[in-house]
mmCIF file of C-alpha atoms in Angstrom:
data_model
loop_
_atom_site.group_PDB
_atom_site.id
_atom_site.type_symbol
_atom_site.label_atom_id
_atom_site.label_comp_id
_atom_site.label_asym_id
_atom_site.label_seq_id
_atom_site.Cartn_x
_atom_site.Cartn_y
_atom_site.Cartn_z
ATOM 1 C CA MET A 1 44.619 32.156 26.515
ATOM 2 C CA ARG A 2 43.627 35.031 24.206
ATOM 3 C CA ARG A 3 47.256 36.209 24.056
ATOM 4 C CA THR A 4 48.389 32.701 23.026
ATOM 5 C CA VAL A 5 45.775 32.534 20.248
ATOM 6 C CA CYS A 6 46.784 35.999 18.979
ATOM 7 C CA TRP A 7 50.467 35.058 19.113
ATOM 8 C CA ARG A 8 49.838 31.856 17.121
ATOM 9 C CA ALA A 9 47.802 33.760 14.536
ATOM 10 C CA ALA A 10 50.611 36.313 14.188
ATOM 11 C CA GLN A 11 53.193 33.522 13.814
ATOM 12 C CA ARG A 12 51.052 31.830 11.184
ATOM 13 C CA LYS A 13 50.769 35.109 9.271
ATOM 14 C CA VAL A 14 54.561 35.624 9.376
ATOM 15 C CA LEU A 15 55.173 32.056 8.177
ATOM 16 C CA MET A 16 52.652 32.450 5.340
ATOM 17 C CA ALA A 17 54.321 35.709 4.242
ATOM 18 C CA GLU A 18 57.753 34.070 4.321
ATOM 19 C CA TRP A 19 56.505 31.043 2.360
ATOM 20 C CA SER A 20 54.942 33.380 -0.236
ATOM 21 C CA ARG A 21 58.353 34.966 -0.817
ATOM 22 C CA VAL A 22 60.002 31.531 -1.118
ATOM 23 C CA ALA A 23 57.247 30.270 -3.431
ATOM 24 C CA ARG A 24 57.685 33.301 -5.691
ATOM 25 C CA ARG A 25 61.425 32.573 -6.039
ATOM 26 C CA ILE A 26 61.159 28.828 -6.649
ATOM 27 C CA ARG A 27 58.101 28.628 -8.911
ATOM 28 C CA VAL A 28 59.997 29.037 -12.218
ATOM 29 C CA PRO A 29 62.913 26.654 -11.408
ATOM 30 C CA LEU A 30 60.387 24.211 -9.958
ATOM 31 C CA GLY A 31 58.485 24.409 -13.241
ATOM 32 C CA PHE A 32 61.544 23.179 -15.128
ATOM 33 C CA VAL A 33 62.023 20.313 -12.669
ATOM 34 C CA PHE A 34 58.341 19.457 -13.063
ATOM 35 C CA ALA A 35 58.728 19.442 -16.875
ATOM 36 C CA VAL A 36 61.450 16.773 -16.645
ATOM 37 C CA LEU A 37 59.373 14.723 -14.199
ATOM 38 C CA TYR A 38 56.335 15.239 -16.412
ATOM 39 C CA PHE A 39 58.096 13.908 -19.499
ATOM 40 C CA TRP A 40 59.338 10.869 -17.585
ATOM 41 C CA LEU A 41 55.884 10.029 -16.129
ATOM 42 C CA ALA A 42 53.823 10.810 -19.256
ATOM 43 C CA ARG A 43 52.159 7.948 -21.123
ATOM 44 C CA PRO A 44 50.461 9.920 -23.912
ATOM 45 C CA SER A 45 48.149 8.691 -26.641
ATOM 46 C CA TRP A 46 46.655 10.551 -29.588
ATOM 47 C CA ARG A 47 43.345 10.595 -27.763
ATOM 48 C CA SER A 48 44.808 11.951 -24.501
ATOM 49 C CA ILE A 49 46.648 14.698 -26.393
ATOM 50 C CA ALA A 50 43.429 15.688 -28.197
ATOM 51 C CA LEU A 51 41.484 15.705 -24.902
ATOM 52 C CA GLY A 52 44.257 17.688 -23.238
ATOM 53 C CA ALA A 53 43.967 20.331 -25.948
ATOM 54 C CA VAL A 54 40.453 21.059 -24.627
ATOM 55 C CA GLY A 55 42.094 22.674 -21.569
ATOM 56 C CA LEU A 56 45.348 23.734 -23.184
ATOM 57 C CA VAL A 57 43.976 25.938 -25.976
ATOM 58 C CA PRO A 58 41.550 27.980 -23.812
ATOM 59 C CA GLY A 59 44.305 28.355 -21.193
ATOM 60 C CA LEU A 60 46.678 29.800 -23.779
ATOM 61 C CA LEU A 61 43.980 32.145 -25.091
ATOM 62 C CA ILE A 62 43.102 33.405 -21.608
ATOM 63 C CA ARG A 63 46.755 34.052 -20.806
ATOM 64 C CA ALA A 64 47.289 35.842 -24.141
ATOM 65 C CA LEU A 65 44.253 38.081 -23.616
ATOM 66 C CA ALA A 66 45.196 38.825 -20.006
ATOM 67 C CA SER A 67 48.777 39.764 -20.893
ATOM 68 C CA GLY A 68 47.448 42.297 -23.393
ATOM 69 C CA HIS A 69 45.445 44.072 -20.666
ATOM 70 C CA VAL A 70 47.850 44.230 -17.729
ATOM 71 C CA ARG A 71 50.178 47.167 -17.104
ATOM 72 C CA LYS A 72 52.203 45.796 -14.211
ATOM 73 C CA ASN A 73 52.655 48.217 -11.304
ATOM 74 C CA GLU A 74 51.195 51.095 -13.367
ATOM 75 C CA ALA A 75 47.438 50.532 -13.255
ATOM 76 C CA LEU A 76 45.004 48.026 -11.810
ATOM 77 C CA ALA A 77 43.873 45.762 -14.663
ATOM 78 C CA THR A 78 40.071 45.499 -14.684
ATOM 79 C CA SER A 79 39.308 45.129 -18.406
ATOM 80 C CA GLY A 80 39.175 42.098 -20.669
ATOM 81 C CA PRO A 81 39.513 38.834 -18.714
ATOM 82 C CA TYR A 82 40.246 40.864 -15.548
ATOM 83 C CA ALA A 83 36.589 41.913 -15.557
ATOM 84 C CA TYR A 84 35.646 38.264 -14.940
ATOM 85 C CA THR A 85 38.436 36.980 -12.680
ATOM 86 C CA ARG A 86 41.142 38.742 -10.702
ATOM 87 C CA ASN A 87 43.753 36.186 -11.769
ATOM 88 C CA PRO A 88 43.248 35.276 -15.437
ATOM 89 C CA LEU A 89 46.957 34.552 -15.937
ATOM 90 C CA TYR A 90 46.869 31.929 -13.174
ATOM 91 C CA LEU A 91 43.524 30.598 -14.397
ATOM 92 C CA GLY A 92 45.060 30.200 -17.861
ATOM 93 C CA SER A 93 48.087 28.462 -16.363
ATOM 94 C CA LEU A 94 45.814 26.133 -14.394
ATOM 95 C CA LEU A 95 43.879 25.206 -17.555
ATOM 96 C CA ILE A 96 47.158 24.610 -19.407
ATOM 97 C CA GLY A 97 48.331 22.405 -16.538
ATOM 98 C CA ILE A 98 45.080 20.428 -16.540
ATOM 99 C CA GLY A 99 45.354 20.029 -20.315
ATOM 100 C CA PHE A 100 48.875 18.646 -20.047
ATOM 101 C CA ALA A 101 47.901 16.394 -17.119
ATOM 102 C CA VAL A 102 45.142 14.879 -19.270
ATOM 103 C CA ALA A 103 47.546 14.565 -22.216
ATOM 104 C CA ALA A 104 50.077 12.740 -20.012
ATOM 105 C CA ARG A 105 47.616 10.046 -18.897
ATOM 106 C CA SER A 106 49.375 9.867 -15.518
ATOM 107 C CA TRP A 107 47.544 10.392 -12.247
ATOM 108 C CA TRP A 108 50.903 11.218 -10.629
ATOM 109 C CA VAL A 109 51.141 14.288 -12.867
ATOM 110 C CA GLY A 110 47.681 15.355 -11.695
ATOM 111 C CA VAL A 111 48.649 14.917 -8.036
ATOM 112 C CA VAL A 112 51.858 16.940 -8.475
ATOM 113 C CA LEU A 113 49.916 19.640 -10.342
ATOM 114 C CA VAL A 114 47.367 19.998 -7.520
ATOM 115 C CA VAL A 115 50.094 20.063 -4.851
ATOM 116 C CA MET A 116 52.069 22.692 -6.783
ATOM 117 C CA PHE A 117 48.998 24.869 -7.249
ATOM 118 C CA PHE A 118 48.059 24.909 -3.568
ATOM 119 C CA ALA A 119 51.622 24.996 -2.201
ATOM 120 C CA ILE A 120 53.182 27.434 -4.678
ATOM 121 C CA TYR A 121 50.633 29.414 -6.664
ATOM 122 C CA LEU A 122 47.950 30.084 -4.051
ATOM 123 C CA PRO A 123 50.436 31.772 -1.654
ATOM 124 C CA VAL A 124 51.863 33.789 -4.569
ATOM 125 C CA ILE A 125 48.345 34.914 -5.541
ATOM 126 C CA ARG A 126 47.650 36.018 -1.952
ATOM 127 C CA ASP A 127 50.962 37.879 -1.821
ATOM 128 C CA GLU A 128 50.291 39.641 -5.131
ATOM 129 C CA GLU A 129 46.800 40.644 -4.000
ATOM 130 C CA ALA A 130 48.227 42.094 -0.770
ATOM 131 C CA PHE A 131 50.625 44.170 -2.905
ATOM 132 C CA LEU A 132 47.790 45.360 -5.173
ATOM 133 C CA ARG A 133 45.671 46.271 -2.138
ATOM 134 C CA VAL A 134 48.433 48.573 -0.885
ATOM 135 C CA ARG A 135 49.376 50.042 -4.277
ATOM 136 C CA PHE A 136 45.883 50.609 -5.689
ATOM 137 C CA PRO A 137 43.169 51.931 -3.335
ATOM 138 C CA GLU A 138 40.473 50.819 -5.803
ATOM 139 C CA PHE A 139 41.512 47.170 -5.363
ATOM 140 C CA ASP A 140 39.115 46.644 -2.419
ATOM 141 C CA GLU A 141 36.089 47.505 -4.592
ATOM 142 C CA TYR A 142 37.463 45.403 -7.453
ATOM 143 C CA GLU A 143 38.017 42.481 -5.060
ATOM 144 C CA ARG A 144 34.436 42.771 -3.855
ATOM 145 C CA ARG A 145 33.035 42.611 -7.410
ATOM 146 C CA VAL A 146 35.310 40.081 -9.139
ATOM 147 C CA PRO A 147 36.118 36.539 -7.932
ATOM 148 C CA ARG A 148 39.702 35.473 -7.274
ATOM 149 C CA MET A 149 39.964 32.517 -9.641
ATOM 150 C CA LEU A 150 36.802 31.011 -11.108
ATOM 151 C CA PRO A 151 35.386 33.592 -13.535
ATOM 152 C CA ARG A 152 31.983 35.110 -13.000
ATOM 153 C CA ILE A 153 29.445 34.419 -15.704
ATOM 154 C CA ALA A 154 27.507 37.681 -15.459
ATOM 155 C CA PRO A 155 28.507 40.526 -17.772
ATOM 156 C CA PRO A 156 31.083 42.878 -16.250
ATOM 157 C CA GLY A 157 28.756 45.893 -15.930
ATOM 158 C CA SER A 158 30.712 48.641 -14.238
ATOM 159 C CA GLY A 159 34.406 48.284 -13.542
ATOM 160 C CA GLY A 160 35.539 46.810 -16.855
ATOM 161 C CA GLU A 161 37.206 50.039 -17.907
ATOM 162 C CA GLY A 162 40.841 50.266 -18.825
ATOM 163 C CA GLY A 163 41.022 49.846 -22.578
ATOM 164 C CA GLY A 164 41.221 47.026 -25.024
ATOM 165 C CA PHE A 165 43.775 44.375 -25.812
ATOM 166 C CA SER A 166 47.279 45.640 -26.625
ATOM 167 C CA PHE A 167 49.520 43.465 -28.774
ATOM 168 C CA ASP A 168 52.465 45.589 -27.604
ATOM 169 C CA LEU A 169 51.756 44.535 -24.002
ATOM 170 C CA TYR A 170 51.463 40.899 -25.115
ATOM 171 C CA MET A 171 54.939 41.175 -26.644
ATOM 172 C CA LYS A 172 56.364 43.186 -23.737
ATOM 173 C CA HIS A 173 55.301 40.479 -21.281
ATOM 174 C CA CYS A 174 56.786 37.771 -23.580
ATOM 175 C CA GLU A 175 53.536 35.825 -23.349
ATOM 176 C CA TYR A 176 54.393 34.066 -26.611
ATOM 177 C CA ASN A 177 56.729 31.925 -24.452
ATOM 178 C CA ALA A 178 53.662 30.099 -23.070
ATOM 179 C CA LEU A 179 52.625 29.213 -26.617
ATOM 180 C CA LEU A 180 56.143 28.172 -27.622
ATOM 181 C CA GLY A 181 56.574 26.083 -24.467
ATOM 182 C CA SER A 182 53.218 24.386 -25.026
ATOM 183 C CA VAL A 183 54.074 23.577 -28.637
ATOM 184 C CA LEU A 184 57.472 22.155 -27.600
ATOM 185 C CA LEU A 185 55.978 20.075 -24.785
ATOM 186 C CA THR A 186 53.218 18.761 -27.058
ATOM 187 C CA GLY A 187 55.852 17.907 -29.653
ATOM 188 C CA SER A 188 57.851 16.089 -26.967
ATOM 189 C CA LEU A 189 54.767 14.065 -26.018
ATOM 190 C CA ILE A 190 54.188 13.122 -29.646
ATOM 191 C CA ALA A 191 57.859 12.164 -30.032
ATOM 192 C CA LYS A 192 57.744 10.053 -26.860
ATOM 193 C CA MET A 193 54.557 8.353 -28.003
ATOM 194 C CA THR A 194 55.908 7.732 -31.505
ATOM 195 C CA TRP A 195 59.508 6.719 -30.908
ATOM 196 C CA LEU A 196 59.861 5.697 -27.275
ATOM 197 C CA SER A 197 56.717 3.625 -26.785
#
């Protein structure tokens, strides 16, 4: 009995690892497919676009700040937004997604967004954290102090070291693409509302 339970747990772990690799590969192409579906399902209004901006703008700001603090594969980012949440880039993306779901005025968009987050992004986050745990020995202490997604409210205290925001890193990571994409998608919503309604 114990052997069967252990075997099933091992199988589940292997399947989760495999799905994380698949999710990592398909998340960007799936995003483009979702954008087409999004545009088709969206029923925007001026009010829904304004309400959506309440999530969209902070999401873009969080992503911009986070990209200016992360030195991928070189150092564990613990400063700036990383002092409050281990995954500020994904938190920013989630807020952007919520903002666009509100702007679309389509509950189908919200359902697809939730499914994509749990099916695609959560496994990718787990996979990335497993990589960081192996690469950076200090990750265990960081993980203990800082929540995975929802930011802590308390001031960072110790562990927020690592320097300030770097515009060079922001540019290196091409984070301006999130802003450009958001502007284009918002413009598409306005065009759909104005000319296709």
